[in-house]
Amino acid sequence: MGSIQVAGDVKLASAGQTGASAEETTDGFHLVIDALKLNGIDTIFGLPGIPITDLTRKAQAAGIRVISFRHEQNAGNAAAIAGFLTQKPGICLTVSAPGFLNGLTALSNATTNCFPMILISGSSEREIVDLQQGDYEEMDQLAIARPLAKAAFRVLHAEDIGVGIARAIRAAVSGRPGGVYLDLPAKLFAQSMDAAAGKRSLIKVVDPAPRQIPAQDAVQRALNLLKGAKRPLIVLGKGAAYAQADADVRALVERTGIPYLPMSMAKGLLPDTHELSASAARSYVLPEADVVMLIGARLNWLLSHGKGKTWGGKDHKDWGGQQFIQIDISPQEADSNVRIDAPVVGDIGSCVAALLAGIGANWARPPSDWLAAVADRKDKNVAKMAETLAKNPVPMNFHSALNVVRDLIKANPDAMLVNEGANTLDFTRSIVDMYQPRKRVDVGTWGVMGIGMGFAVAAAAVTKQQVFAIEGDSAFGFSGMEVETICRYNLPVCVVIFNNNGVYRGTDVNPTGGPDVAPTVFVKGARYDKLMEAFGGVGVHATTPAELRKAMEEAVRSKRPTLINAVIDETAGTESGRITSLNPTAKKK
Ligand code: ADP
């Protein structure tokens, strides 16, 4: 058996002598790997099993980093956030039916959040599935994935693998990014074809996410509106973070002198300590602003749909009177909730560059009374928060614990911050300042639980930086088994669990007096730190801010997988965190 090089650096066994021969063949496995490598894919997140086990082995042998998880949802979340961080589609590889379904939650979440991701799942034989004859893990996966993905494709023949992967890549990253499903039936992998023809069939995608230049009249309309504003505001969303137009976005804010509000994953695009940041005056600036420029942020529930009391309206349906400029790559986004007076459609890099060009050197800064009012409100709120953070109650509460996290991020601005939970999410978002773009990744558009460890693994793998995952004890449970993955790959991830014994709080009681605890209550005094120790990582039980600080600093120093069980007052926290209003029966306590 000879060994030859085809389609990149993958070695294939040939039936003939070493060297070129008509009998050289390649197969579905290698064509998938070669197509991915040809397009710069260097990492696959997944979980091996029938029929893709050999694909994971061969991909690793071919130099792709294959990170194996314990549950596909976490692999999918990892792929999605890798896509957000790199602008390359994150790849998640799963087995058929149940593995595919597990990955689907992450795929849907990626589509909802505009993260570029490709879920590749092995599937059963078409002939049997379509006649519903009961194949191993039979499921019509393509049909199920289609409504949840930006696009969905199936490849039946080895010679179409190149096209299938090219289409999946383009669909994931062009325009508004999203999740793409690629169905690869088991039979495809073993199909063989002539190696040279196979190589020719592969496609290196040219310009996968083409720039979309905004129309000049749309840019001018936006500038005119902005020019006439008395109380302008810029809202930066995670689309702006994704676009990697960091210097221009910053220049736009600084040259116009307009206060800005970052959505949670846009924090750090400009440092949260920037003088024009209006984060600490959010409830003041939203209703008071007269012209709001949205950059890569949708007017969805996270912005109260652009109307209602948050925006100065009389009731939840009433429009507050603001005029909106919206910069977005999707032409359909404008008017989704309220009228957009000046839509600017294009990629954020091109749109912001065009706005900057139109601003010129003589742009008048916003009226000083507006800037002074924002600064005044902000200073008061910052001072109030500083007082709260300085307290040192026993047991720890969210504020005293997060004061430590805040200091650690300040000292390590390169570190990634993963954040999920209810109260843990809300408090971390408002207390912990970020200093660099794309360092904060969280529950996103759905406010979903379960992203924690998947995001943490990918953040470490992609950025090679220290990762802090600040987790509610409930949120951690959705992906907690991946601490084994973190240990297996020896990733510099420090998980901090804010343990208050339950969902929201640990104080609910069973009203019947029966033996079961209340549905929101967990095992009291649980030692999550032991979980990390079980796999060789560092576990720390912290009951004071000093212990928490010491453990986090040690994690940064050692770079070892670490889990800190930070014990929080079980009465701390509110039902549903800050979204109590969405909970049909809950009253704010
Ligand atoms: P947030 O939750 O931070 O408010 P959203 O997810 O609601 O952010 O909004 C992100 C928006 O950014 C989406 O409407 C998406 O179409 C847009 N977007 C994503 N990438 C780009 C890009 N490169 N250029 C322009 N708009 C983008």
Coordinates of C-alpha atoms and ligand atoms in Angstrom, one line a residue:
M1 CA 0.0 0.0 0.0
G2 CA 1.4 3.4 -1.0
S3 CA 0.8 6.6 0.8
I4 CA 0.2 9.8 -1.1
Q5 CA -0.6 13.5 -0.6
V6 CA -3.9 14.7 -2.0
A7 CA -6.0 17.8 -1.5
G8 CA -3.9 19.5 1.1
D9 CA -1.7 17.5 3.5
V10 CA -4.0 14.5 4.1
K11 CA -2.3 11.2 3.5
L12 CA -4.4 8.6 1.7
A13 CA -3.8 5.0 1.2
S14 CA -3.6 4.1 -2.5
A15 CA -4.2 0.8 -4.0
G16 CA -1.3 1.0 -6.3
Q17 CA 2.4 2.0 -6.0
T18 CA 3.6 5.1 -4.2
G19 CA 3.3 8.1 -6.5
A20 CA 0.8 9.3 -9.0
S21 CA -1.4 6.6 -10.5
A22 CA -4.9 6.3 -12.0
E23 CA -6.0 4.1 -9.1
E24 CA -5.5 6.8 -6.4
T25 CA -8.7 7.4 -4.6
T26 CA -10.1 9.5 -1.9
D27 CA -13.3 9.1 0.2
G28 CA -16.0 11.1 1.8
F29 CA -14.2 11.3 5.2
H30 CA -11.1 12.9 3.6
L31 CA -13.1 15.2 1.3
V32 CA -15.0 16.7 4.2
I33 CA -11.7 17.2 6.1
D34 CA -9.9 18.6 3.1
A35 CA -12.8 21.0 2.3
L36 CA -12.8 22.3 5.8
K37 CA -9.0 22.8 5.9
L38 CA -9.0 24.4 2.5
N39 CA -11.4 27.0 4.0
G40 CA -9.2 27.7 7.1
I41 CA -11.2 25.7 9.6
D42 CA -8.7 24.7 12.2
T43 CA -11.0 23.5 15.0
I44 CA -14.0 21.1 15.3
F45 CA -16.1 21.0 18.4
G46 CA -18.1 17.8 18.7
L47 CA -18.8 14.4 20.2
P48 CA -17.8 11.2 18.5
G49 CA -20.1 8.3 17.8
I50 CA -21.8 6.5 14.9
P51 CA -21.3 7.5 12.0
I52 CA -18.8 10.3 12.6
T53 CA -16.2 8.7 15.0
D54 CA -13.7 8.1 12.2
L55 CA -14.2 11.6 10.9
T56 CA -13.1 13.0 14.3
R57 CA -10.1 10.7 14.3
K58 CA -9.1 11.5 10.7
A59 CA -9.6 15.2 11.3
Q60 CA -7.3 15.1 14.2
A61 CA -4.8 13.1 12.2
A62 CA -5.0 15.8 9.5
G63 CA -4.0 18.5 11.9
I64 CA -7.5 19.9 12.8
R65 CA -7.9 20.5 16.5
V66 CA -10.8 18.3 17.6
I67 CA -12.3 19.2 21.0
S68 CA -14.6 16.4 22.2
F69 CA -17.4 17.3 24.7
R70 CA -19.6 15.3 27.0
H71 CA -22.9 16.7 25.5
E72 CA -23.5 18.0 22.0
Q73 CA -25.4 21.1 23.2
N74 CA -22.1 22.3 24.8
A75 CA -20.1 21.5 21.7
G76 CA -22.7 23.5 19.7
N77 CA -22.5 26.4 22.0
A78 CA -18.7 26.3 21.7
A79 CA -18.9 26.3 17.9
A80 CA -21.3 29.2 17.9
I81 CA -19.3 31.5 20.2
A82 CA -16.1 30.5 18.3
G83 CA -17.9 31.9 15.2
F84 CA -18.7 35.1 17.0
L85 CA -15.2 35.6 18.2
T86 CA -13.5 34.8 14.9
Q87 CA -15.9 35.6 12.1
K88 CA -15.2 32.1 10.8
P89 CA -18.1 29.6 11.1
G90 CA -17.7 27.5 14.2
I91 CA -18.1 23.8 13.4
C92 CA -20.0 21.4 15.6
L93 CA -20.0 17.7 14.7
T94 CA -22.5 15.3 16.1
V95 CA -23.9 11.8 15.6
S96 CA -27.4 11.2 14.2
A97 CA -30.9 11.7 15.8
P98 CA -30.3 12.3 19.5
G99 CA -26.8 13.9 19.1
F100 CA -28.2 16.0 16.3
L101 CA -31.2 17.1 18.4
N102 CA -28.8 17.9 21.3
G103 CA -26.9 20.1 18.9
L104 CA -30.0 21.8 17.6
T105 CA -30.6 23.9 20.6
A106 CA -27.2 25.5 20.1
L107 CA -27.9 25.9 16.4
S108 CA -31.1 27.7 17.0
N109 CA -29.5 29.9 19.5
A110 CA -26.7 30.7 17.0
T111 CA -29.3 31.7 14.4
T112 CA -31.2 33.8 16.9
N113 CA -28.0 35.6 18.0
C114 CA -26.5 36.0 14.5
F115 CA -23.5 33.8 15.3
P116 CA -22.0 31.9 12.3
M117 CA -22.0 28.2 13.0
I118 CA -22.3 25.0 11.0
L119 CA -23.8 22.0 12.7
I120 CA -22.6 18.9 10.8
S121 CA -24.5 15.7 11.8
G122 CA -24.1 12.2 10.5
S123 CA -27.5 10.7 9.6
S124 CA -29.1 7.4 8.7
E125 CA -29.7 6.0 5.2
R126 CA -32.1 8.1 3.1
E127 CA -33.8 5.1 1.6
I128 CA -34.7 3.7 5.0
V129 CA -35.5 7.0 6.6
D130 CA -37.8 8.1 3.7
L131 CA -39.8 4.9 3.8
Q132 CA -39.8 5.0 7.6
Q133 CA -38.5 1.5 7.8
G134 CA -36.9 2.0 11.2
D135 CA -33.1 2.5 10.7
Y136 CA -30.7 2.9 13.5
E137 CA -31.3 6.4 14.9
E138 CA -33.8 7.1 12.1
M139 CA -34.8 10.7 11.7
D140 CA -35.4 13.2 8.9
Q141 CA -32.9 15.6 10.3
L142 CA -32.8 18.0 7.4
A143 CA -36.5 18.7 7.7
I144 CA -36.3 19.2 11.4
A145 CA -33.3 21.6 11.2
R146 CA -34.5 23.7 8.3
P147 CA -36.9 26.0 10.2
L148 CA -34.3 26.5 13.0
A149 CA -31.4 27.4 10.8
K150 CA -30.5 30.1 8.4
A151 CA -29.9 27.4 5.8
A152 CA -29.8 23.6 5.7
F153 CA -28.2 21.4 3.1
R154 CA -27.6 17.6 2.6
V155 CA -24.9 16.0 0.6
L156 CA -25.5 12.6 -0.9
H157 CA -22.5 12.2 -3.2
A158 CA -18.8 12.5 -2.5
E159 CA -18.3 14.7 -5.5
D160 CA -20.7 17.3 -4.0
I161 CA -18.9 17.6 -0.6
G162 CA -17.0 20.6 -1.8
V163 CA -20.1 22.4 -2.9
G164 CA -22.0 21.5 0.3
I165 CA -19.3 22.8 2.5
A166 CA -18.8 26.0 0.5
R167 CA -22.5 26.7 0.6
A168 CA -22.7 26.1 4.3
I169 CA -19.8 28.5 4.9
R170 CA -21.2 31.2 2.7
A171 CA -24.6 30.9 4.3
A172 CA -23.2 31.0 7.8
V173 CA -21.0 34.2 7.5
S174 CA -22.5 36.3 4.7
G175 CA -25.1 39.0 5.3
R176 CA -26.6 38.5 8.8
P177 CA -24.6 35.5 10.2
G178 CA -26.4 32.5 11.5
G179 CA -26.6 28.8 12.1
V180 CA -26.4 26.4 9.2
Y181 CA -27.2 22.7 9.2
L182 CA -25.2 20.2 7.0
D183 CA -26.6 16.7 6.8
L184 CA -24.1 14.0 5.9
P185 CA -25.6 10.5 5.7
A186 CA -23.4 7.6 6.9
K187 CA -23.0 6.1 3.4
L188 CA -21.3 9.3 2.1
F189 CA -18.2 8.9 4.2
A190 CA -17.2 5.6 2.7
Q191 CA -17.9 6.6 -0.9
S192 CA -14.7 6.7 -2.8
M193 CA -13.8 8.7 -5.9
D194 CA -10.7 9.5 -8.0
A195 CA -8.4 11.6 -5.8
A196 CA -7.6 14.1 -8.4
A197 CA -11.2 14.6 -9.3
G198 CA -12.0 14.9 -5.6
K199 CA -9.4 17.6 -5.2
R200 CA -10.8 19.5 -8.2
S201 CA -14.3 19.3 -6.7
L202 CA -13.3 21.2 -3.5
I203 CA -14.0 24.9 -3.3
K204 CA -12.0 27.5 -1.5
V205 CA -14.7 30.1 -0.8
V206 CA -13.7 33.5 -2.2
D207 CA -14.8 36.5 -0.2
P208 CA -17.3 34.5 2.1
A209 CA -18.7 37.6 3.8
P210 CA -18.6 40.3 1.1
R211 CA -18.7 43.9 2.3
Q212 CA -22.0 45.6 1.9
I213 CA -21.5 49.3 1.2
P214 CA -24.4 51.5 2.4
A215 CA -26.1 53.8 -0.1
Q216 CA -24.8 57.4 0.2
D217 CA -28.3 58.9 0.5
A218 CA -29.0 56.6 3.4
V219 CA -25.8 57.7 5.1
Q220 CA -26.7 61.4 4.5
R221 CA -30.2 60.9 5.9
A222 CA -28.7 59.5 9.1
L223 CA -26.2 62.3 9.4
N224 CA -28.9 65.0 8.9
L225 CA -30.9 63.4 11.7
L226 CA -28.0 63.2 14.0
K227 CA -26.9 66.7 13.3
G228 CA -30.3 68.1 14.4
A229 CA -30.4 66.1 17.6
K230 CA -30.5 67.8 21.0
R231 CA -30.1 64.7 23.0
P232 CA -28.5 62.0 20.8
L233 CA -27.6 58.5 22.0
I234 CA -25.7 55.7 20.4
V235 CA -26.6 52.1 21.3
L236 CA -23.9 49.5 20.5
G237 CA -25.0 45.9 20.1
K238 CA -23.2 42.6 19.6
G239 CA -23.4 43.1 15.9
A240 CA -21.0 46.0 16.3
A241 CA -18.7 43.8 18.4
Y242 CA -18.9 41.0 15.8
A243 CA -18.0 43.3 12.9
Q244 CA -14.5 43.9 14.3
A245 CA -14.6 47.6 13.2
D246 CA -13.4 48.5 16.7
A247 CA -11.2 51.6 15.9
D248 CA -13.9 53.2 13.6
V249 CA -16.7 52.5 16.1
R250 CA -14.6 54.2 18.8
A251 CA -13.8 57.1 16.5
L252 CA -17.4 57.6 15.7
V253 CA -18.3 57.9 19.3
E254 CA -15.4 60.1 20.2
R255 CA -15.6 62.4 17.1
T256 CA -19.3 63.0 17.5
G257 CA -19.1 63.2 21.3
I258 CA -22.4 61.3 21.6
P259 CA -23.0 59.3 24.8
Y260 CA -23.3 55.6 24.1
L261 CA -24.9 52.6 25.7
P262 CA -23.4 49.1 25.1
M263 CA -25.6 46.1 25.1
S264 CA -24.1 43.3 27.2
M265 CA -21.9 41.7 24.6
A266 CA -20.8 45.1 23.2
K267 CA -19.3 46.0 26.6
G268 CA -15.7 46.7 26.1
L269 CA -16.0 47.8 22.5
L270 CA -15.0 51.1 24.2
P271 CA -13.8 50.6 27.7
D272 CA -16.8 50.8 30.2
T273 CA -14.9 53.5 32.0
H274 CA -15.0 55.8 29.0
E275 CA -16.3 59.2 29.7
L276 CA -19.0 58.9 27.1
S277 CA -20.3 55.6 28.4
A278 CA -23.9 56.1 29.6
S279 CA -24.3 52.6 31.1
A280 CA -24.7 53.9 34.6
A281 CA -27.4 56.3 33.4
R282 CA -29.4 53.8 31.3
S283 CA -32.7 54.5 32.8
Y284 CA -32.2 58.2 32.3
V285 CA -30.8 58.3 28.7
L286 CA -33.4 56.0 27.1
P287 CA -36.5 58.0 27.8
E288 CA -34.6 61.4 27.5
A289 CA -32.8 60.8 24.2
D290 CA -34.4 62.4 21.1
V291 CA -32.4 60.6 18.4
V292 CA -31.0 57.2 18.9
M293 CA -28.5 55.5 16.6
L294 CA -28.5 51.7 16.8
I295 CA -25.3 50.1 15.6
G296 CA -25.7 46.3 15.4
A297 CA -28.5 46.1 18.0
R298 CA -32.1 45.1 17.5
L299 CA -35.0 46.8 19.2
N300 CA -36.1 43.5 20.7
W301 CA -37.2 42.7 24.3
L302 CA -33.7 43.6 25.6
L303 CA -34.4 47.2 24.5
S304 CA -38.1 47.0 25.5
H305 CA -39.0 47.0 21.8
G306 CA -38.1 50.7 21.5
K307 CA -41.3 51.8 23.3
G308 CA -43.1 51.9 26.5
K309 CA -42.1 53.4 29.8
T310 CA -38.4 52.5 29.4
W311 CA -38.4 55.0 26.5
G312 CA -40.7 57.6 28.1
G313 CA -44.0 56.3 26.7
K314 CA -47.2 56.5 28.8
D315 CA -47.7 52.7 28.9
H316 CA -46.0 49.6 27.5
K317 CA -47.4 50.2 24.0
D318 CA -46.8 53.9 23.8
W319 CA -43.9 55.3 21.6
G320 CA -41.6 57.6 23.5
G321 CA -41.1 60.0 20.6
Q322 CA -37.5 59.1 19.8
Q323 CA -36.3 59.1 16.2
F324 CA -34.1 56.1 15.3
I325 CA -31.2 55.6 13.0
Q326 CA -30.4 51.9 12.6
I327 CA -27.2 50.5 11.1
D328 CA -27.7 46.8 10.3
I329 CA -26.7 44.3 7.6
S330 CA -30.2 43.0 7.4
P331 CA -32.5 45.2 5.2
Q332 CA -35.5 43.6 6.9
E333 CA -34.6 44.6 10.5
A334 CA -35.8 48.2 10.3
D335 CA -39.4 48.9 11.5
S336 CA -39.6 45.6 13.3
N337 CA -40.9 47.3 16.4
V338 CA -41.1 51.0 15.9
R339 CA -40.5 53.3 12.9
I340 CA -36.9 53.6 11.8
D341 CA -36.4 57.1 10.4
A342 CA -33.0 56.5 8.9
P343 CA -32.1 52.9 8.2
V344 CA -28.5 52.4 7.0
V345 CA -28.1 49.0 5.5
G346 CA -24.7 47.6 5.1
D347 CA -21.9 45.9 7.1
I348 CA -21.0 47.9 10.2
G349 CA -17.4 48.5 9.1
S350 CA -18.5 50.1 5.8
C351 CA -21.4 52.0 7.4
V352 CA -19.4 53.5 10.2
A353 CA -16.6 54.4 7.8
A354 CA -19.1 56.2 5.6
L355 CA -20.5 58.1 8.6
L356 CA -17.1 59.1 9.7
A357 CA -16.3 60.4 6.2
G358 CA -19.5 62.4 6.3
I359 CA -18.8 63.9 9.7
G360 CA -15.7 65.8 8.7
A361 CA -13.7 67.9 11.0
N362 CA -16.3 70.5 12.0
W363 CA -18.9 68.3 13.6
A364 CA -20.6 70.1 16.5
R365 CA -20.7 68.1 19.7
P366 CA -24.1 67.5 21.4
P367 CA -25.5 70.4 23.5
S368 CA -23.5 70.7 26.7
D369 CA -26.7 70.5 28.9
W370 CA -27.3 67.0 27.6
L371 CA -23.8 65.9 28.2
A372 CA -23.8 67.4 31.7
A373 CA -27.1 65.8 32.6
V374 CA -25.9 62.4 31.5
A375 CA -22.6 62.8 33.4
D376 CA -24.4 64.0 36.5
R377 CA -26.8 61.0 36.6
K378 CA -23.9 58.7 35.9
D379 CA -21.7 60.1 38.6
K380 CA -24.4 59.8 41.2
N381 CA -25.2 56.2 40.3
V382 CA -21.5 55.2 40.2
A383 CA -21.0 56.7 43.7
K384 CA -24.0 54.8 45.0
M385 CA -22.7 51.6 43.5
A386 CA -19.2 52.2 45.0
E387 CA -20.8 52.4 48.5
T388 CA -22.7 49.1 48.0
L389 CA -19.6 47.4 46.6
A390 CA -17.5 48.5 49.6
K391 CA -19.7 46.7 52.1
N392 CA -18.6 43.4 53.3
P393 CA -21.6 41.5 54.6
V394 CA -21.5 38.0 56.1
P395 CA -22.4 35.8 54.3
M396 CA -21.2 37.2 51.0
N397 CA -23.8 38.7 48.6
F398 CA -23.6 39.2 44.9
H399 CA -22.1 42.7 45.3
S400 CA -19.3 41.9 47.6
A401 CA -18.3 38.8 45.5
L402 CA -18.6 40.7 42.2
N403 CA -16.4 43.5 43.6
V404 CA -13.6 40.9 43.5
V405 CA -14.5 39.8 39.9
R406 CA -14.5 43.5 38.9
D407 CA -11.0 44.0 40.2
L408 CA -9.7 40.8 38.6
I409 CA -11.0 41.8 35.1
K410 CA -9.5 45.3 35.6
A411 CA -6.2 43.7 36.4
N412 CA -6.5 41.2 33.5
P413 CA -8.3 43.1 30.7
D414 CA -7.3 40.4 28.2
A415 CA -9.3 37.8 30.1
M416 CA -12.6 36.4 28.7
L417 CA -15.7 36.7 30.8
V418 CA -18.4 34.1 30.3
N419 CA -21.6 34.9 32.2
E420 CA -24.9 33.2 32.8
G421 CA -27.6 33.0 35.4
A422 CA -30.4 35.2 36.5
N423 CA -29.2 37.5 39.3
T424 CA -25.6 36.4 38.6
L425 CA -26.0 37.6 35.1
D426 CA -27.7 40.9 35.9
F427 CA -25.4 41.9 38.6
T428 CA -22.2 40.9 36.8
R429 CA -23.3 42.8 33.7
S430 CA -23.8 46.0 35.6
I431 CA -20.9 45.7 38.1
V432 CA -18.0 44.2 36.1
D433 CA -16.5 46.7 33.7
M434 CA -15.0 45.4 30.5
Y435 CA -12.0 47.1 28.8
Q436 CA -11.6 45.4 25.4
P437 CA -13.9 44.3 22.6
R438 CA -15.4 40.8 22.5
K439 CA -14.3 39.8 25.9
R440 CA -17.7 39.3 27.4
V441 CA -19.9 36.5 26.1
D442 CA -23.2 35.6 27.7
V443 CA -26.8 34.4 27.5
G444 CA -27.5 36.6 24.4
T445 CA -30.8 37.3 22.7
W446 CA -32.8 34.4 24.2
G447 CA -31.3 34.9 27.7
V448 CA -30.7 31.2 27.5
M449 CA -29.2 29.0 30.3
G450 CA -26.6 26.4 29.4
I451 CA -24.1 28.3 27.4
G452 CA -21.5 28.5 30.2
M453 CA -19.0 25.7 29.8
G454 CA -19.4 25.4 26.0
F455 CA -18.6 29.1 25.7
A456 CA -15.7 28.8 28.3
V457 CA -14.1 26.0 26.4
A458 CA -14.3 27.8 23.1
A459 CA -13.2 31.1 24.5
A460 CA -10.1 29.4 25.9
A461 CA -9.4 27.4 22.8
V462 CA -9.8 30.4 20.4
T463 CA -8.3 33.2 22.4
K464 CA -5.7 31.2 24.5
Q465 CA -6.4 33.8 27.3
Q466 CA -7.5 33.3 30.8
V467 CA -11.3 32.6 31.0
F468 CA -13.5 33.5 33.9
A469 CA -17.0 31.9 33.9
I470 CA -19.2 33.6 36.3
E471 CA -22.1 31.2 36.8
G472 CA -25.3 31.0 38.8
D473 CA -25.5 27.6 40.5
S474 CA -28.6 26.8 38.5
A475 CA -27.1 27.9 35.2
F476 CA -23.9 25.9 35.8
G477 CA -26.0 22.7 36.1
F478 CA -26.9 22.8 32.4
S479 CA -23.3 22.2 31.2
G480 CA -21.5 21.3 34.4
M481 CA -20.1 18.0 33.2
E482 CA -17.9 19.8 30.8
V483 CA -15.5 20.6 33.7
E484 CA -14.1 17.2 32.7
T485 CA -13.5 18.6 29.2
I486 CA -11.8 21.7 30.7
C487 CA -9.5 19.4 32.7
R488 CA -8.9 17.0 29.8
Y489 CA -7.7 19.9 27.6
N490 CA -6.0 21.6 30.5
L491 CA -7.7 24.9 29.7
P492 CA -7.1 28.1 31.6
V493 CA -10.7 28.3 32.7
C494 CA -11.7 29.5 36.2
V495 CA -15.4 28.8 36.9
V496 CA -16.9 30.8 39.8
I497 CA -20.2 29.5 40.9
F498 CA -22.4 31.9 42.9
N499 CA -24.0 29.3 45.1
N500 CA -27.1 30.4 46.9
N501 CA -28.6 26.9 47.1
G502 CA -31.2 27.2 44.3
V503 CA -32.9 28.8 41.3
Y504 CA -33.0 32.6 42.1
R505 CA -32.6 31.9 45.8
G506 CA -32.5 28.9 48.1
T507 CA -35.2 29.9 50.5
D508 CA -38.5 28.5 49.0
V509 CA -40.3 25.9 51.0
N510 CA -42.8 23.2 50.0
P511 CA -46.2 24.6 51.1
T512 CA -47.6 21.1 51.7
G513 CA -45.0 20.3 54.3
G514 CA -44.2 17.1 52.3
P515 CA -40.8 15.6 52.0
D516 CA -39.8 17.1 48.7
V517 CA -38.0 20.4 48.7
A518 CA -39.5 23.3 46.7
P519 CA -39.0 23.1 42.9
T520 CA -36.5 26.0 43.0
V521 CA -34.3 24.6 45.8
F522 CA -31.1 22.6 45.4
V523 CA -29.0 20.5 47.8
K524 CA -28.0 23.0 50.5
G525 CA -24.3 23.6 51.0
A526 CA -23.4 21.7 47.8
R527 CA -19.6 21.6 47.2
Y528 CA -19.3 22.2 43.4
D529 CA -15.6 22.6 43.9
K530 CA -15.3 18.8 44.5
L531 CA -16.5 18.3 40.9
M532 CA -13.4 20.0 39.5
E533 CA -11.2 18.0 41.9
A534 CA -12.6 14.8 40.6
F535 CA -11.0 15.4 37.2
G536 CA -7.7 16.7 38.5
G537 CA -8.4 20.5 38.5
V538 CA -8.3 22.9 41.4
G539 CA -11.4 23.2 43.6
V540 CA -11.8 26.0 46.1
H541 CA -14.6 26.6 48.6
A542 CA -14.8 30.4 49.2
T543 CA -17.0 32.0 51.8
T544 CA -15.4 35.5 51.9
P545 CA -14.4 38.0 49.3
A546 CA -10.8 37.6 50.4
E547 CA -10.9 33.8 49.8
L548 CA -12.5 34.4 46.4
R549 CA -9.9 37.0 45.5
K550 CA -7.0 34.7 46.5
A551 CA -8.4 31.8 44.5
M552 CA -9.1 33.8 41.4
E553 CA -5.6 35.3 41.5
E554 CA -4.1 31.9 41.9
A555 CA -6.1 30.6 38.9
V556 CA -4.6 33.4 36.8
R557 CA -1.2 32.7 38.0
S558 CA -1.3 28.9 37.6
K559 CA -3.6 28.8 34.5
R560 CA -5.0 25.6 35.8
P561 CA -8.6 24.6 35.5
T562 CA -10.2 25.9 38.6
L563 CA -13.7 25.9 40.1
I564 CA -14.5 28.2 43.0
N565 CA -17.6 27.4 45.0
A566 CA -18.5 31.0 46.1
V567 CA -21.0 30.7 48.9
I568 CA -23.6 33.5 48.6
D569 CA -26.3 34.5 51.0
E570 CA -29.2 32.2 50.1
T571 CA -31.7 35.0 50.6
A572 CA -29.9 37.2 48.1
G573 CA -31.4 37.6 44.7
T574 CA -34.7 38.3 43.1
E575 CA -37.2 36.1 41.4
S576 CA -36.1 36.0 37.7
G577 CA -33.4 38.6 38.3
R578 CA -34.2 41.8 36.4
I579 CA -36.9 40.3 34.2
T580 CA -39.4 39.7 36.9
S581 CA -42.0 41.5 34.7
L582 CA -41.8 38.6 32.2
N583 CA -42.8 36.1 34.9
P584 CA -46.6 35.9 34.9
T585 CA -47.1 35.5 38.6
A586 CA -43.9 36.7 40.3
K587 CA -43.9 39.9 42.3
K588 CA -40.6 41.7 42.8
K589 CA -39.4 40.8 46.3
Ligands
ADP1 P1 -27.7 42.9 21.0 O1 -28.4 41.7 21.6 O2 -26.4 43.2 21.5 O3 -28.6 44.1 21.1 P2 -28.6 41.9 18.5 O4 -28.2 40.5 18.4 O5 -30.0 42.2 18.9 O6 -27.6 42.6 19.4 O7 -28.3 42.6 17.1 C1 -27.2 42.4 16.3 C2 -27.6 42.9 15.0 O8 -26.3 43.1 14.3 C3 -28.4 42.1 14.1 O9 -29.6 42.8 13.7 C4 -27.5 41.7 12.9 O10 -28.2 41.7 11.7 C5 -26.5 42.8 12.9 N1 -25.2 42.5 12.4 C6 -24.5 41.4 12.7 N2 -23.3 41.4 12.0 C7 -23.3 42.6 11.4 C8 -22.3 43.2 10.5 N3 -21.2 42.7 10.2 N4 -22.7 44.4 10.0 C9 -23.9 45.0 10.2 N5 -24.8 44.4 11.1 C10 -24.5 43.2 11.6

